[in-house]
Amino acid sequence: MKERNAILLLLLTSFIWGLSFVAQSVSTESIGAFTFNGIRMILGAIVLIPFAAKTLKVHIKDKVYMKKMLKGGFLMGLFLGAASMTQQIGIETTDAGKAAFITSLYMIIVPFISRIFGKKIEKKIWFCAMIALIGMYMLCLSGGMSIGRGDIFLVLCAILFSCHILVIEKVSKDSDGVELSLFQFLFGGIMCSIGMLVFERPDFQSIKEASLPLAYAGFLSCGVAYTLQTVAQKYVQATKATLALSLESVWAAIGGALILSERLSVNEIIGCALVFLAVLLAQLDVHLPNTSSQSD
């Protein structure tokens, strides 16, 4: 797959994720965070079973491949589940806009971690990340920058999502993307379900009331979007992938305006435009001489 096509898949992923914020917002009226994340990840795994069954029948005989794939799926599910839970804990005590901004710090964290592990990052990527970060600030923050308990959980969430993106980049090279996503959701769903049983007491009626948001988040956000991310990141550096995925907050703002009748201020519109600009600039002249490459 060409990098340009992979970027388009990541943009589609960000779009589906963005609208998932709307679904999650609606679901909070009926069920808790652990219940929501546990059920949606299990649904995501169920959706992928028919698509992964054929290749699993072939690969299951290869013990070396299965060990590597299960390890990768476990790590992806571990970071995804932990990130989802810390995000929700943070959102409970932090303004939603501020939460979105802090979570978006993965745009800076991913290049920083990549640099620590020996990757040379293009100056253009740092520049685009800063533009996107400014855009996120204008889009998401309407209040001050005081630090509370919830903010600490959200910073941890941003770090965990960064690790999730980097793990995908590492393990997706030698494994089937659909199989990885299947086990990612299985392990992540089990983790969140444990939290559901320990901290929440869901009942059938409340789950039924949240059935539509759960269906969207499970089938599309998990089953489709996260699988597209896993497949596409085989062909895109994590630092570029984060910029494309960061558009989820823009789509969330647009979705909130169209579906929930939320109004976008002038600052929010400018913020959306800056994030779009950053993503566009990151894709221009991607094969410049003397730019970043993975060190030996």
PDB file of N, CA and C in Angstrom, residues 22 42 116 193 267 281:
ATOM      1  N   VAL A  22     -19.228  11.748  20.165  1.00  0.00           N
ATOM      2  CA  VAL A  22     -20.647  12.067  20.305  1.00  0.00           C
ATOM      3  C   VAL A  22     -21.385  10.885  20.906  1.00  0.00           C
ATOM      4  N   ILE A  42     -15.441  -5.649  23.296  1.00  0.00           N
ATOM      5  CA  ILE A  42     -15.888  -7.021  23.050  1.00  0.00           C
ATOM      6  C   ILE A  42     -16.677  -7.085  21.741  1.00  0.00           C
ATOM      7  N   ILE A 116      13.995   9.553  21.232  1.00  0.00           N
ATOM      8  CA  ILE A 116      14.761   8.913  22.302  1.00  0.00           C
ATOM      9  C   ILE A 116      15.266   7.541  21.862  1.00  0.00           C
ATOM     10  N   SER A 193     -13.714  -4.854  31.296  1.00  0.00           N
ATOM     11  CA  SER A 193     -14.827  -5.591  31.902  1.00  0.00           C
ATOM     12  C   SER A 193     -14.550  -5.893  33.364  1.00  0.00           C
ATOM     13  N   ASN A 267     -12.900  31.107  17.505  1.00  0.00           N
ATOM     14  CA  ASN A 267     -11.641  30.471  17.897  1.00  0.00           C
ATOM     15  C   ASN A 267     -11.636  28.987  17.560  1.00  0.00           C
ATOM     16  N   LEU A 281       0.187  19.995   5.554  1.00  0.00           N
ATOM     17  CA  LEU A 281       1.613  20.314   5.391  1.00  0.00           C
ATOM     18  C   LEU A 281       2.498  19.101   5.650  1.00  0.00           C
TER      19      LEU A 281
END
